[in-house]
Coordinates of C-alpha atoms in Angstrom, one line a residue:
M22 CA 96.9 61.8 -67.3
G23 CA 98.9 61.2 -70.4
R24 CA 102.4 59.7 -70.7
G25 CA 105.4 60.5 -72.7
K26 CA 106.2 64.2 -73.3
K27 CA 107.3 66.6 -70.6
R28 CA 104.2 68.1 -69.1
S29 CA 103.3 71.7 -68.4
V30 CA 100.6 72.5 -65.8
Q31 CA 98.6 74.2 -68.6
D32 CA 98.2 70.8 -70.2
V33 CA 96.1 69.4 -67.4
P34 CA 92.7 70.9 -66.3
I35 CA 93.2 71.8 -62.7
F36 CA 90.1 72.3 -60.5
L37 CA 91.3 73.4 -57.2
D38 CA 88.7 71.5 -55.1
D39 CA 88.8 68.8 -52.5
K40 CA 88.7 66.1 -55.3
F41 CA 91.8 67.6 -56.9
F42 CA 93.7 67.4 -53.5
R43 CA 92.6 63.8 -53.1
E44 CA 94.0 63.1 -56.6
L45 CA 97.3 64.7 -55.6
Q46 CA 97.4 62.4 -52.5
D47 CA 96.8 59.4 -54.8
I48 CA 99.7 60.6 -57.0
V49 CA 102.0 60.8 -54.0
Q50 CA 101.1 57.3 -52.9
R51 CA 102.0 55.9 -56.3
V52 CA 105.6 56.9 -55.8
R53 CA 106.7 53.4 -54.9
W54 CA 109.9 52.4 -56.8
D55 CA 110.6 48.7 -56.8
Y56 CA 113.4 48.7 -54.3
K57 CA 114.9 45.4 -53.3
T58 CA 115.7 46.3 -49.7
N59 CA 114.4 48.9 -47.1
R60 CA 111.4 49.6 -49.2
E61 CA 109.3 51.4 -46.6
Q62 CA 112.0 53.9 -45.8
F63 CA 112.9 54.6 -49.4
W64 CA 109.2 55.1 -50.2
M65 CA 108.9 57.5 -47.2
R66 CA 111.9 59.5 -48.5
D67 CA 110.5 59.6 -52.1
Q68 CA 107.0 60.5 -51.2
A69 CA 108.2 63.2 -48.8
L70 CA 110.1 64.7 -51.7
V71 CA 107.1 64.8 -53.9
C72 CA 105.0 66.4 -51.2
L73 CA 107.7 69.1 -50.8
F74 CA 107.4 69.8 -54.5
I75 CA 103.7 70.3 -54.1
L76 CA 104.0 72.4 -51.0
S77 CA 106.9 74.6 -52.1
G78 CA 107.4 74.5 -55.9
L79 CA 111.1 73.9 -55.4
R80 CA 113.1 72.7 -58.4
V81 CA 114.7 69.2 -58.0
S82 CA 118.2 70.7 -57.8
E83 CA 117.0 73.0 -55.1
A84 CA 115.2 70.4 -53.0
I85 CA 117.9 67.8 -52.9
R86 CA 120.4 70.3 -51.4
I87 CA 118.3 71.0 -48.2
K88 CA 119.7 69.9 -44.9
K89 CA 117.8 69.4 -41.7
R90 CA 119.4 72.4 -40.1
Q91 CA 117.4 74.6 -42.5
T92 CA 114.1 73.4 -40.9
R93 CA 112.2 74.3 -37.8
D94 CA 109.2 72.3 -36.6
Y95 CA 106.4 74.4 -34.9
H96 CA 103.0 73.4 -33.6
D97 CA 101.1 74.5 -36.7
H98 CA 103.7 74.6 -39.4
I99 CA 107.2 73.5 -40.5
L100 CA 109.5 76.4 -41.7
L101 CA 112.2 75.9 -44.3
A102 CA 114.6 78.8 -44.6
Y103 CA 117.7 79.9 -46.6
L104 CA 116.6 77.8 -49.6
V105 CA 119.0 78.8 -52.4
T106 CA 117.3 78.9 -55.8
M107 CA 119.0 78.3 -59.1
K108 CA 118.2 81.8 -60.2
R109 CA 121.4 83.7 -59.4
G110 CA 121.4 82.8 -55.7
L111 CA 118.1 84.1 -54.7
T112 CA 116.9 82.6 -51.4
R113 CA 113.5 81.5 -50.3
K114 CA 111.5 80.7 -47.2
V115 CA 108.7 78.2 -47.3
V116 CA 106.0 77.4 -44.7
L117 CA 104.5 74.0 -44.7
P118 CA 101.2 74.2 -42.9
K119 CA 99.8 71.5 -40.6
K120 CA 96.2 72.8 -41.1
G121 CA 93.9 72.8 -44.2
R122 CA 94.2 70.9 -47.4
F123 CA 98.0 71.1 -47.3
A124 CA 98.1 69.3 -44.0
W125 CA 98.3 65.8 -45.4
F126 CA 101.3 66.6 -47.5
T127 CA 103.0 68.3 -44.6
G128 CA 102.4 65.2 -42.5
V129 CA 104.1 63.0 -45.0
F130 CA 107.1 65.3 -45.1
E131 CA 107.1 65.6 -41.3
N132 CA 107.1 61.9 -40.7
W133 CA 110.2 61.5 -42.9
L134 CA 111.9 64.5 -41.4
R135 CA 111.8 62.9 -37.9
L136 CA 113.9 60.0 -39.3
V137 CA 116.7 62.3 -40.5
P138 CA 119.4 61.8 -37.9
S139 CA 121.3 65.0 -37.6
E140 CA 121.3 68.7 -38.3
D141 CA 124.0 68.3 -41.0
S142 CA 122.2 65.4 -42.8
Y143 CA 120.7 66.0 -46.2
I144 CA 116.9 65.5 -45.9
F145 CA 116.9 63.5 -49.2
P146 CA 120.0 61.3 -49.0
S147 CA 121.3 58.9 -51.6
G148 CA 120.9 55.3 -50.7
S149 CA 121.8 51.7 -51.6
Q150 CA 121.0 48.2 -50.4
F151 CA 123.0 49.0 -47.3
G152 CA 120.9 52.0 -46.3
F153 CA 121.1 55.8 -46.6
N154 CA 124.3 57.9 -47.0
W155 CA 123.2 61.0 -45.1
E156 CA 126.3 62.9 -46.2
K157 CA 125.4 62.7 -50.0
P158 CA 122.1 63.9 -51.5
L159 CA 120.0 62.2 -54.1
S160 CA 121.1 62.9 -57.6
R161 CA 118.9 65.0 -59.9
K162 CA 118.8 62.3 -62.5
R163 CA 117.7 59.7 -59.9
V164 CA 114.8 61.9 -58.8
F165 CA 113.6 62.4 -62.3
W166 CA 113.8 58.6 -63.0
I167 CA 111.9 57.6 -59.8
I168 CA 109.1 60.1 -60.2
K169 CA 108.6 59.8 -63.9
T170 CA 108.6 55.9 -63.7
T171 CA 106.2 55.7 -60.9
T172 CA 103.7 58.5 -61.7
G173 CA 104.2 59.2 -65.4
L174 CA 104.8 62.9 -64.5
F175 CA 107.9 65.0 -64.5
P176 CA 109.0 66.7 -61.3
H177 CA 108.4 70.1 -62.8
W178 CA 104.7 69.4 -63.2
F179 CA 104.5 69.6 -59.4
R180 CA 106.1 73.0 -59.4
G181 CA 103.4 74.2 -61.7
V182 CA 100.7 72.7 -59.4
C183 CA 102.2 74.6 -56.5
E184 CA 102.3 77.9 -58.5
T185 CA 98.7 77.5 -59.5
I186 CA 97.5 76.7 -55.9
Y187 CA 99.4 79.7 -54.5
G188 CA 98.6 82.0 -57.3
R189 CA 94.8 81.5 -57.3
L190 CA 93.9 80.3 -53.8
I191 CA 96.4 81.9 -51.6
F192 CA 97.7 85.1 -53.3
Q193 CA 94.4 85.7 -55.1
S194 CA 96.1 86.3 -58.5
D195 CA 98.6 88.8 -57.0
A196 CA 101.5 88.2 -59.5
W197 CA 104.0 90.1 -57.4
K198 CA 103.5 88.0 -54.3
L199 CA 103.7 84.8 -56.3
K200 CA 106.9 86.0 -57.9
E201 CA 108.5 86.7 -54.5
F202 CA 107.3 83.4 -53.0
M203 CA 108.6 81.3 -55.9
G204 CA 111.9 83.1 -56.1
L205 CA 111.4 84.2 -59.7
K206 CA 113.4 86.9 -61.5
R207 CA 110.7 88.1 -63.9
L208 CA 107.1 89.0 -63.2
D209 CA 105.8 87.6 -66.4
S210 CA 106.9 84.1 -65.3
T211 CA 103.8 84.0 -63.1
S212 CA 101.3 84.8 -65.9
P213 CA 100.1 81.2 -66.5
Y214 CA 99.3 80.8 -62.8
V215 CA 97.5 84.0 -61.8
R216 CA 94.9 84.3 -64.6
G217 CA 91.4 84.5 -63.2
S218 CA 88.1 83.5 -64.7
W219 CA 85.2 85.7 -65.4
E220 CA 83.1 83.1 -63.6
E221 CA 84.7 84.0 -60.3
D222 CA 82.7 87.3 -60.4
L223 CA 79.5 85.7 -61.7
Q224 CA 77.5 86.5 -58.6
R225 CA 77.9 90.2 -59.3
I226 CA 75.6 90.0 -62.3
Y227 CA 72.7 89.8 -59.7
E228 CA 73.9 93.0 -58.2
V229 CA 73.8 95.2 -61.3

């Protein structure tokens, strides 16, 4: 993957296979900022945030505002509710599955969530050499700096990855469902992520 300019998901060839999901795991594990103290916990926080971007497609400014009380942990998924988007106050609900190829990413998020001390705590708190300040969220600028420096990618790239996975594998190129899931205002915003390939129907040539 290249470095430098802000990336769009269309810039990167995405094959939605097992290898691609392993590559995503490798990217998550590269999120290891050179903290001077409490490294393991800071890395857990940062990697959980990147996993949430992949699982939900949330914008940075949306993700850092989430508090623990907006989550419910069930046996096969974690539910995030009342997520306020930056698009005129639309709200979203997101399911983080504990099965399938998303399970590894949900596990990283879940392990961090267990360390969040109270319902009123921000899930992604700011921190210092003295530990976390659970009453104050990470800043948007700090998130951009950590992720861009450690992975070479902008946080918005992960939003595009999420839209592609949901658009093609889960919603089967249903643009309306993708729009509702992502909390988008315009249907045409989904167009880069729901385009199919003629090769998907290649088997039908043998049925003519």
